[in-house]
Coordinates of C-alpha atoms in Angstrom, one line a residue:
Chain A
X1 CA -13.6 106.4 102.5
X2 CA -11.1 108.8 104.1
X3 CA -7.8 107.8 105.6
X4 CA -7.6 108.3 109.4
X5 CA -5.8 111.4 110.5
X6 CA -2.1 110.7 111.2
X7 CA -1.4 110.4 114.9
X8 CA 0.5 113.4 116.3
X9 CA 4.0 112.0 117.0
X10 CA 4.8 114.7 119.6
X11 CA 8.1 116.6 119.9
X12 CA 11.4 115.0 120.7
X13 CA 12.8 118.0 122.5
X14 CA 11.9 119.3 126.0
X15 CA 11.0 115.9 127.4
X16 CA 12.9 115.1 130.6
X17 CA 13.0 111.7 132.3
X18 CA 11.3 111.6 135.6
X19 CA 13.3 112.7 138.7
X20 CA 12.9 109.1 140.0
X21 CA 14.8 107.7 137.0
X22 CA 17.5 110.4 137.1
X23 CA 18.2 109.8 140.8
X24 CA 17.9 106.1 140.6
X25 CA 20.5 106.2 137.8
X26 CA 22.9 108.4 139.8
X27 CA 22.5 106.3 143.0
X28 CA 23.1 103.1 141.1
X29 CA 26.2 104.4 139.4
X30 CA 27.5 105.7 142.7
X31 CA 26.9 102.3 144.5
X32 CA 28.8 100.4 141.8
X33 CA 31.6 102.9 141.9
X34 CA 31.9 102.5 145.7
X35 CA 31.8 98.7 145.4
X36 CA 34.6 98.8 142.8
X37 CA 36.8 101.0 145.0
X38 CA 36.2 98.8 148.0
X39 CA 37.1 95.7 146.0
X40 CA 40.3 97.3 144.7
X41 CA 41.3 98.8 148.0
X42 CA 42.7 95.7 149.6
X43 CA 44.6 94.7 146.4
X44 CA 46.1 98.2 146.2
X45 CA 47.1 98.1 149.9
X46 CA 48.7 94.7 149.5
X47 CA 50.6 95.8 146.4
X48 CA 51.7 99.0 148.1
X49 CA 52.8 97.4 151.3
X50 CA 54.7 94.6 149.6
X51 CA 56.4 97.0 147.3
X52 CA 57.2 99.4 150.1
X53 CA 58.7 96.8 152.5
X54 CA 60.2 94.5 149.8
X55 CA 62.0 97.0 147.7
X56 CA 64.4 97.9 150.5
X57 CA 65.9 94.4 150.5
X58 CA 65.3 93.5 146.9
X59 CA 68.6 93.5 145.0
X60 CA 70.6 91.5 142.5
X61 CA 72.2 89.7 145.4
X62 CA 68.8 88.7 146.8
X63 CA 67.7 87.3 143.4
X64 CA 70.9 85.3 142.8
X65 CA 72.1 84.1 146.2
X66 CA 70.9 81.4 148.5
X67 CA 69.8 82.0 152.1
X68 CA 72.4 82.6 154.8
X69 CA 72.9 80.0 157.4
X70 CA 71.0 82.0 160.0
X71 CA 67.8 84.1 159.9
X72 CA 69.8 86.6 162.0
X73 CA 72.3 87.2 159.2
X74 CA 71.8 90.1 156.8
X75 CA 72.4 89.5 153.1
X76 CA 71.9 86.5 150.9
X77 CA 68.6 85.9 149.1
X78 CA 66.0 83.4 148.0
X79 CA 67.6 82.0 145.0
X80 CA 67.4 78.5 146.5
X81 CA 63.7 79.1 147.0
X82 CA 63.3 80.3 143.4
X83 CA 65.0 77.2 142.1
X84 CA 62.8 75.0 144.3
X85 CA 59.6 76.7 143.0
X86 CA 60.8 76.5 139.4
X87 CA 61.5 72.8 139.7
X88 CA 58.3 71.9 141.5
X89 CA 55.9 74.1 139.6
X90 CA 57.6 72.9 136.4
X91 CA 57.2 69.2 137.3
X92 CA 53.7 69.8 138.5
X93 CA 52.8 71.6 135.2
X94 CA 54.4 68.8 133.1
X95 CA 52.1 66.3 134.9
X96 CA 48.9 68.3 135.4
X97 CA 48.6 70.0 132.0
X98 CA 48.7 66.9 129.7
X99 CA 46.5 64.9 132.1
X100 CA 44.1 67.8 132.6
X101 CA 43.8 68.6 128.9
X102 CA 43.2 65.0 128.0
X103 CA 40.6 64.6 130.7
X104 CA 38.9 67.7 129.5
X105 CA 38.9 66.3 125.9
X106 CA 37.4 63.2 127.3
X107 CA 34.6 65.2 129.0
X108 CA 33.7 67.3 126.0
X109 CA 34.3 65.1 123.0
X110 CA 33.9 61.5 124.2
X111 CA 32.2 61.1 127.6
X112 CA 29.8 64.1 127.3
X113 CA 27.1 63.1 129.7
X114 CA 27.9 59.5 130.6
X115 CA 28.4 58.4 134.2
X116 CA 32.2 58.5 134.2
X117 CA 32.2 62.1 132.7
X118 CA 29.7 63.2 135.3
X119 CA 31.8 61.7 138.1
X120 CA 35.0 63.4 136.8
X121 CA 33.2 66.7 136.6
X122 CA 31.8 66.3 140.1
X123 CA 35.1 65.3 141.7
X124 CA 36.9 68.1 139.8
X125 CA 34.5 70.6 141.4
X126 CA 35.0 69.0 144.8
X127 CA 38.8 69.0 144.3
X128 CA 38.8 72.7 143.4
X129 CA 37.2 73.4 146.8
X130 CA 39.3 71.1 148.9
X131 CA 41.6 73.2 151.2
X132 CA 45.2 72.7 150.0
X133 CA 46.4 71.6 153.4
X134 CA 44.4 68.4 152.9
X135 CA 46.2 67.8 149.7
X136 CA 49.5 68.3 151.6
X137 CA 48.3 65.8 154.3
X138 CA 47.4 63.2 151.7
X139 CA 50.8 63.4 149.9
X140 CA 52.5 63.4 153.3
X141 CA 50.8 60.2 154.3
X142 CA 50.9 58.5 151.0
X143 CA 54.4 59.5 149.7
X144 CA 56.4 61.5 152.2
X145 CA 56.2 58.9 155.1
X146 CA 57.5 56.0 152.9
X147 CA 60.0 58.0 150.7
X148 CA 60.9 61.2 152.6
X149 CA 60.6 64.9 151.8
X150 CA 61.5 66.0 148.3
X151 CA 60.8 68.1 145.2
X152 CA 58.7 65.2 143.7
X153 CA 56.5 65.1 146.7
X154 CA 55.9 68.9 146.6
X155 CA 55.3 68.7 142.8
X156 CA 52.8 65.9 143.4
X157 CA 50.8 68.1 145.8
X158 CA 50.9 71.1 143.4
X159 CA 49.9 68.9 140.5
X160 CA 46.8 67.6 142.5
X161 CA 45.9 71.3 143.1
X162 CA 46.4 72.3 139.5
X163 CA 44.6 69.4 137.9
X164 CA 41.0 70.3 138.6
X165 CA 41.7 74.0 137.5
X166 CA 43.2 72.8 134.3
X167 CA 40.4 70.2 133.7
X168 CA 37.5 72.6 134.2
X169 CA 39.0 75.7 132.5
X170 CA 40.0 73.6 129.5
X171 CA 36.6 71.9 129.4
X172 CA 34.9 75.4 129.3
X173 CA 37.2 76.5 126.4
X174 CA 36.6 73.3 124.4
X175 CA 32.8 73.7 124.8
X176 CA 33.1 77.2 123.3
X177 CA 34.4 75.7 120.0
X178 CA 31.5 76.2 117.6
X179 CA 29.5 73.1 116.6
X180 CA 29.8 74.2 113.0
X181 CA 33.6 73.8 113.0
X182 CA 33.3 70.3 114.4
X183 CA 30.6 69.4 111.9
X184 CA 32.8 70.7 109.0
X185 CA 35.6 68.4 110.2
X186 CA 33.4 65.3 110.6
X187 CA 31.7 66.0 107.2
X188 CA 35.2 65.8 105.6
X189 CA 35.6 62.3 107.0
X190 CA 37.6 63.1 110.1
X191 CA 37.3 61.0 113.2
X192 CA 36.7 62.3 116.7
X193 CA 40.5 62.3 117.5
X194 CA 41.5 64.0 114.2
X195 CA 38.8 66.6 114.8
X196 CA 40.0 67.2 118.3
X197 CA 43.6 67.5 117.4
X198 CA 43.3 69.5 114.2
X199 CA 40.2 71.7 114.8
X200 CA 39.1 71.8 118.4
X201 CA 42.4 72.1 120.2
X202 CA 43.9 74.8 117.9
X203 CA 40.7 76.9 118.2
X204 CA 40.7 76.6 122.0
X205 CA 44.4 76.9 122.5
X206 CA 44.5 80.6 123.7
X207 CA 41.8 79.9 126.2
X208 CA 43.5 76.7 127.4
X209 CA 46.7 78.6 127.8
X210 CA 45.0 81.1 129.9
X211 CA 43.6 78.4 132.2
X212 CA 47.0 76.7 132.4
X213 CA 48.8 80.0 133.3
X214 CA 46.3 80.8 136.0
X215 CA 46.8 77.3 137.4
X216 CA 50.6 77.8 137.3
X217 CA 50.2 81.1 139.2
X218 CA 48.1 79.4 141.8
X219 CA 50.6 76.6 142.2
X220 CA 53.5 79.0 142.5
X221 CA 51.8 80.7 145.5
X222 CA 50.7 77.5 147.4
X223 CA 52.3 77.2 150.8
X224 CA 50.4 74.8 153.0
X225 CA 50.9 71.6 151.0
X226 CA 54.6 72.4 150.7
X227 CA 55.1 72.6 154.4
X228 CA 54.1 69.0 154.7
X229 CA 55.8 67.7 151.6
X230 CA 59.1 69.5 151.0
X231 CA 59.9 71.0 154.5
X232 CA 62.2 73.7 153.2
X233 CA 66.0 74.1 152.9
X234 CA 68.5 76.9 153.0
X235 CA 70.8 75.7 150.3
X236 CA 70.2 75.3 146.6
X237 CA 68.8 71.8 146.1
X238 CA 68.4 70.2 142.7
X239 CA 67.8 66.6 143.9
X240 CA 64.3 65.5 143.1
X241 CA 63.8 62.8 145.8
X242 CA 65.0 62.3 149.3
X243 CA 66.1 65.9 150.0
X244 CA 64.0 68.7 151.6
X245 CA 63.8 71.6 149.2
X246 CA 62.7 75.2 149.5
X247 CA 60.1 77.2 147.6
X248 CA 59.3 80.9 147.6
X249 CA 56.1 80.7 149.6
X250 CA 57.9 78.4 152.2
X251 CA 60.9 80.7 152.4
X252 CA 58.5 83.7 152.9
X253 CA 56.6 81.8 155.6
X254 CA 59.8 80.8 157.4
X255 CA 61.4 84.3 157.2
X256 CA 58.3 86.1 158.3
X257 CA 57.8 84.0 161.5
X258 CA 61.4 84.2 162.5
X259 CA 62.0 86.7 165.3
X260 CA 64.9 88.4 163.5
X261 CA 64.7 91.6 161.4
X262 CA 67.0 90.2 158.7
X263 CA 64.8 87.2 158.2
X264 CA 61.7 89.3 158.1
X265 CA 63.2 91.7 155.6
X266 CA 64.1 88.8 153.3
X267 CA 60.5 87.6 153.6
X268 CA 59.2 90.9 152.3
X269 CA 61.6 90.9 149.4
X270 CA 60.6 87.3 148.7
X271 CA 56.9 88.3 148.8
X272 CA 57.7 91.0 146.2
X273 CA 59.5 88.5 144.0
X274 CA 56.6 86.0 144.2
X275 CA 54.1 88.7 143.5
X276 CA 56.0 89.7 140.4
X277 CA 56.2 86.1 139.2
X278 CA 52.5 85.6 139.7
X279 CA 51.8 89.0 138.0
X280 CA 53.8 88.0 135.0
X281 CA 51.9 84.7 134.6
X282 CA 48.6 86.5 135.0
X283 CA 49.6 89.1 132.4
X284 CA 50.7 86.3 130.0
X285 CA 47.3 84.7 130.6
X286 CA 45.6 88.0 129.6
X287 CA 47.7 88.2 126.5
X288 CA 46.8 84.7 125.6
X289 CA 43.1 85.2 126.2
X290 CA 43.1 88.3 123.9
X291 CA 44.6 86.3 121.1
X292 CA 41.5 84.2 120.9
X293 CA 41.5 83.8 117.1
X294 CA 44.3 83.6 114.6
X295 CA 45.1 87.0 113.1
X296 CA 43.3 88.0 109.9
Chain B
X1 CA 34.3 59.4 89.2
X2 CA 33.3 56.4 91.3
X3 CA 31.6 53.4 89.7
X4 CA 29.0 51.4 91.5
X5 CA 31.7 48.9 92.5
X6 CA 32.6 50.9 95.6
X7 CA 32.3 48.8 98.7
X8 CA 31.8 50.4 102.1
X9 CA 31.5 47.0 103.7
X10 CA 33.8 44.3 102.4
X11 CA 31.8 41.4 103.8
X12 CA 28.7 42.0 101.9
X13 CA 28.8 39.9 98.7
X14 CA 27.4 41.1 95.4
X15 CA 24.6 38.7 95.5
X16 CA 23.5 39.6 99.0
X17 CA 23.6 43.3 98.0
X18 CA 21.6 42.7 94.9
X19 CA 18.7 41.2 96.8
X20 CA 18.5 44.1 99.2
X21 CA 17.4 47.2 97.4
X22 CA 14.6 47.6 94.9
X23 CA 15.6 47.8 91.3
X24 CA 16.5 51.3 90.2
X25 CA 13.9 53.0 88.1
X26 CA 15.6 54.0 84.9
X27 CA 18.4 51.5 84.3
X28 CA 21.1 53.7 85.6
X29 CA 21.7 52.8 89.3
X30 CA 20.7 55.4 91.8
X31 CA 23.3 57.0 94.0
X32 CA 20.9 56.9 96.9
X33 CA 17.9 54.7 97.3
X34 CA 15.9 55.8 100.4
X35 CA 13.1 53.5 101.6
X36 CA 10.9 54.1 104.6
X37 CA 13.4 56.5 106.2
X38 CA 12.4 57.9 109.6
X39 CA 14.3 59.9 112.2
X40 CA 13.5 60.3 115.9
X41 CA 15.2 62.8 118.2
X42 CA 15.1 61.6 121.8
X43 CA 12.1 59.4 121.1
X44 CA 10.1 62.2 119.3
X45 CA 9.5 61.8 115.6
X46 CA 11.2 64.3 113.3
X47 CA 10.8 62.6 109.9
X48 CA 8.6 59.7 108.8
X49 CA 8.5 57.3 106.0
X50 CA 10.6 59.1 103.3
X51 CA 11.3 57.2 100.1
X52 CA 13.2 58.7 97.2
X53 CA 16.0 58.1 94.8
X54 CA 19.0 60.4 94.0
X55 CA 20.3 60.0 90.5
X56 CA 24.0 60.4 89.5
X57 CA 25.1 63.7 88.1
X58 CA 21.8 65.4 88.9
X59 CA 20.8 68.0 91.4
X60 CA 18.1 66.8 93.7
X61 CA 16.4 69.6 95.7
X62 CA 14.7 69.2 99.0
X63 CA 12.1 71.9 99.6
X64 CA 9.5 72.6 102.2
X65 CA 8.5 75.0 105.0
X66 CA 10.6 75.6 108.1
X67 CA 10.8 72.8 110.5
X68 CA 9.6 70.1 108.1
X69 CA 12.8 68.0 108.4
X70 CA 14.7 69.1 105.3
X71 CA 18.0 69.3 107.2
X72 CA 17.3 66.2 109.2
X73 CA 16.8 64.4 105.9
X74 CA 19.9 65.6 104.2
X75 CA 22.0 64.8 107.3
X76 CA 20.8 61.2 107.0
X77 CA 22.8 60.9 103.7
X78 CA 26.2 61.1 105.3
X79 CA 25.2 60.0 108.8
X80 CA 25.7 63.5 110.4
X81 CA 22.7 62.7 112.6
X82 CA 25.0 60.2 114.4
X83 CA 26.6 63.2 116.0
X84 CA 23.4 64.4 117.6
X85 CA 22.8 62.6 120.9
X86 CA 19.4 60.8 121.0
X87 CA 19.0 60.7 117.2
X88 CA 17.7 57.4 115.8
X89 CA 17.4 56.6 112.2
X90 CA 15.1 53.8 110.9
X91 CA 14.5 52.6 107.4
X92 CA 17.0 52.2 104.6
X93 CA 19.5 54.6 103.0
X94 CA 21.3 52.6 100.2
X95 CA 24.3 54.2 98.7
X96 CA 25.1 52.5 95.4
X97 CA 23.0 49.6 96.8
X98 CA 24.8 49.4 100.2
X99 CA 23.0 50.3 103.4
X100 CA 25.1 53.1 105.0
X101 CA 23.5 52.3 108.3
X102 CA 24.5 48.7 108.2
X103 CA 26.3 47.4 111.3
X104 CA 29.7 47.1 109.7
X105 CA 29.8 50.6 108.1
X106 CA 32.0 53.2 109.6
X107 CA 30.4 56.7 109.4
X108 CA 33.9 58.1 108.7
X109 CA 34.1 56.1 105.5
X110 CA 30.7 57.2 104.5
X111 CA 31.6 60.9 105.0
X112 CA 34.7 60.6 102.9
X113 CA 32.6 59.6 99.9
X114 CA 29.8 62.0 100.6
X115 CA 30.8 65.6 101.2
X116 CA 28.7 68.3 102.8
X117 CA 28.4 72.1 102.7
X118 CA 26.5 73.8 105.5
X119 CA 24.1 76.7 105.8
X120 CA 26.5 79.1 107.4
X121 CA 30.0 79.2 105.8
X122 CA 32.2 77.4 108.3
X123 CA 35.8 77.7 107.3
X124 CA 38.3 76.6 109.9
X125 CA 40.2 79.4 111.6
X126 CA 43.2 78.5 109.4
X127 CA 44.7 79.7 106.2
X128 CA 42.8 79.3 102.9
X129 CA 45.4 76.7 101.8
X130 CA 45.0 74.7 105.1
X131 CA 41.3 74.7 104.8
X132 CA 41.3 73.1 101.4
X133 CA 44.1 70.7 102.3
X134 CA 42.4 69.6 105.6
X135 CA 40.4 66.6 104.2
X136 CA 43.3 65.4 102.1
X137 CA 45.7 65.6 105.1
X138 CA 43.5 63.6 107.4
X139 CA 43.0 61.0 104.7
X140 CA 46.8 60.7 104.4
X141 CA 46.9 62.1 100.8
X142 CA 50.4 61.4 99.3
X143 CA 50.1 63.4 96.1
X144 CA 51.0 67.0 95.2
X145 CA 49.1 69.0 97.8
X146 CA 49.7 72.3 96.0
X147 CA 48.2 70.9 92.9
X148 CA 45.2 69.5 94.7
X149 CA 44.6 72.8 96.5
X150 CA 44.7 74.7 93.2
X151 CA 42.6 72.3 91.3
X152 CA 39.9 72.2 94.1
X153 CA 39.9 76.0 94.3
X154 CA 39.6 76.3 90.5
X155 CA 36.7 73.8 90.5
X156 CA 35.0 75.9 93.2
X157 CA 35.5 79.1 91.0
X158 CA 37.5 80.7 93.8
X159 CA 41.1 80.3 92.6
X160 CA 41.5 83.7 90.9
X161 CA 40.2 85.5 93.9
X162 CA 42.4 83.8 96.5
X163 CA 45.5 82.7 94.7
X164 CA 47.4 85.7 96.1
X165 CA 46.2 85.0 99.7
X166 CA 46.4 81.3 100.1
X167 CA 48.4 81.8 103.4
X168 CA 46.0 84.4 104.8
X169 CA 43.2 83.4 107.2
X170 CA 40.1 82.1 105.5
X171 CA 38.1 84.2 108.0
X172 CA 39.2 87.3 106.1
X173 CA 37.2 86.2 103.0
X174 CA 33.7 87.5 102.3
X175 CA 30.8 85.3 103.1
X176 CA 30.3 84.2 99.5
X177 CA 34.0 83.4 99.2
X178 CA 34.0 81.5 102.4
X179 CA 31.1 79.4 101.2
X180 CA 32.9 78.6 97.9
X181 CA 36.0 77.8 100.0
X182 CA 33.8 75.3 101.9
X183 CA 32.8 73.8 98.6
X184 CA 36.4 73.6 97.5
X185 CA 37.3 72.0 100.8
X186 CA 34.5 69.4 100.3
X187 CA 35.5 68.5 96.7
X188 CA 39.2 68.3 97.7
X189 CA 38.5 64.9 99.2
X190 CA 37.2 63.7 95.8
X191 CA 33.7 62.8 97.0
X192 CA 31.1 61.1 94.9
X193 CA 28.2 63.2 96.3
X194 CA 28.0 66.7 97.6
X195 CA 25.2 67.5 100.1
X196 CA 24.4 71.2 100.5
X197 CA 22.2 72.3 103.4
X198 CA 20.8 75.7 102.4
X199 CA 24.2 76.7 101.0
X200 CA 23.2 80.2 99.9
X201 CA 20.7 81.2 102.6
X202 CA 23.3 83.3 104.5
X203 CA 24.6 85.0 101.3
X204 CA 23.6 88.0 99.3
X205 CA 21.9 87.6 95.9
X206 CA 25.1 88.0 93.9
X207 CA 27.0 85.5 95.9
X208 CA 23.9 83.2 95.7
X209 CA 24.0 83.4 91.9
X210 CA 27.7 82.4 91.9
X211 CA 27.0 79.4 94.1
X212 CA 24.1 78.4 91.8
X213 CA 26.3 78.7 88.7
X214 CA 28.9 76.7 90.5
X215 CA 26.4 73.9 91.2
X216 CA 25.7 73.6 87.5
X217 CA 29.4 73.2 86.9
X218 CA 29.8 70.6 89.6
X219 CA 26.9 68.6 88.4
X220 CA 29.0 67.4 85.5
X221 CA 31.1 65.4 88.0
X222 CA 29.1 65.0 91.2
X223 CA 25.7 64.1 92.4
X224 CA 24.3 67.0 94.4
X225 CA 21.6 67.1 97.0
X226 CA 20.5 70.5 98.1
X227 CA 18.2 71.7 100.8
X228 CA 16.6 75.0 100.2
X229 CA 13.7 77.0 101.4
X230 CA 14.0 79.2 98.4
X231 CA 11.6 77.7 95.8
X232 CA 12.9 79.8 92.9
X233 CA 16.4 78.4 93.7
X234 CA 15.1 74.8 93.6
X235 CA 13.2 75.6 90.3
X236 CA 16.4 77.2 88.8
X237 CA 19.0 74.6 89.7
X238 CA 17.5 71.2 90.3
X239 CA 16.6 68.3 88.1
X240 CA 14.4 66.6 90.7
X241 CA 12.6 68.0 93.7
X242 CA 11.3 66.5 96.9
X243 CA 8.7 68.4 98.7
X244 CA 8.5 67.8 102.5
X245 CA 5.7 69.0 104.7
X246 CA 4.9 69.0 108.4
X247 CA 2.3 66.7 109.8
X248 CA 0.9 67.5 113.2
X249 CA -0.7 65.2 115.7
X250 CA -2.6 67.7 117.9
X251 CA -3.6 65.0 120.5
X252 CA 0.0 63.9 121.1
X253 CA 1.4 67.4 120.6
X254 CA 3.9 66.1 118.1
X255 CA 4.9 67.2 114.6
X256 CA 7.1 65.6 112.1
X257 CA 8.1 65.9 108.4
X258 CA 6.8 63.7 105.6
X259 CA 7.6 63.5 102.0
X260 CA 4.6 64.7 100.1
X261 CA 5.8 64.5 96.6
X262 CA 8.9 63.6 94.7
X263 CA 9.5 64.0 91.0
X264 CA 11.0 66.0 88.1
X265 CA 11.4 69.6 89.2
X266 CA 9.4 70.8 86.2
X267 CA 6.5 68.5 87.2
X268 CA 6.6 69.6 90.9
X269 CA 6.5 73.2 89.9
X270 CA 4.1 73.1 87.0
X271 CA 2.0 70.0 87.4
X272 CA 2.0 69.0 91.1
X273 CA -0.1 66.0 91.9
X274 CA -0.7 66.9 95.5
X275 CA -2.8 69.8 96.7
X276 CA -0.2 70.7 99.4
X277 CA 2.6 70.9 96.9
X278 CA 0.5 73.1 94.7
X279 CA -0.3 75.4 97.5
X280 CA 3.3 75.6 98.6
X281 CA 4.9 76.2 95.1
X282 CA 2.3 78.7 94.3
X283 CA 3.2 80.7 97.4
X284 CA 0.0 80.2 99.3
X285 CA 1.9 79.3 102.5
X286 CA 5.5 78.8 103.8

């Protein structure tokens, strides 16, 4: 009984992949490269244009002073709009984040697949897709008509826009918390709430923070709902109810459609300011996302 | 540790309880008395008609081939199956004579008495200290936390290795250390029973030996139930062994686990009564 002759394994060198594979590979790589450039091109052009046109008017004065009394006048800035945006986005965040995170906890830890949870998920998805002007119209009809324009009305509209983003992004992050960690907590005699507060939320916190910051960035840039709920103002307003108040996107919108060069210049600088704010929040979101686990 | 006077459910009187379970076999009351236990997942059977007793301060091993319901069975002892949607448990699991599935029993109370260690080490992404203190904190422990943490780590034979890094993340420990940390975390809530679901299957041989030595130590104070698919491990560490096997209903396309044989570990491995047990422990399958 003789062992079969070992199969010749062949040589490793001198074997080229077929031309079809080589060219397919090159073509595919090129197509992806072109697509990436095309995607980045508009972003780059926007950044370039805003920087180019905005930097001329951007100054310490612009950042710290309110608008002049006429679009025609040179000078002044968007400080009033910055204050308005800070107040309204702050209020909206204070409402939307706790509500959204609690709703997401309900979805993942309590409701799971019951009817209410399914409904919340469905309407959150619908809400994410609703054009923001509808949200503005709703708040206008429900709150502005009886109570007048004001920061609270704008904040309400922004909160409604932020809520589904916070709910769904938080839910996704909570779902990523490993089953083993929750089991460990339950096996130690923790209830659902204790497990959520002490294990699930801390593990998901970086991801939740990312979602919240992206929602904040989105709210800071919203224009349409504010037109209908806060109207805009040229002076610094800190009243929460009963007084029209400005916001950066509103001020940009007003300045840009004014027929005067000074107003348009300010709008470009305002756009640059808003862009930087959104950029900062997006960067913070990236930093938060990269710290997904506590350091070793 | 705990006497058999513990009451999970205040409204069951002693006489009522006495009439419920069968009399324990050897005078000493069993920690667990399981009778006719079955589990269904989403209507499909996973485990059928299991009856066995777990004695205090002994190691009871559950062995059997993959998919025979070993984990399902051990998760019945602290109601972890409650967390799986669609899981239904039938039959009786008496803990010191009390049915842990009775209507008035809170699974949280059950789990504070009956600790569990899982297959994959699952420390929380917190410090070593916070991992051990977790259970005590949620239970509102008022005593000296530092002392409790040290005592638990010592009992889990981990203190010397981690005493200088109590504030470091538990995730930085090796797999074997993480598993002993999980054991320390479980014993820090002063349980009566420790359930171990394949505690060493993700560990290297040296870490496995350390866990097995530790189990012998812990046996002095706790009753231990261990699931393992390593027969040598069961033979080495346990006092009693339950052999589970899979039954298949070809017509219905269903399979479920049954208890084939339960007895002293030495009997199971040297004088098995059932042919299937003999085939399994002699390595003919599984």
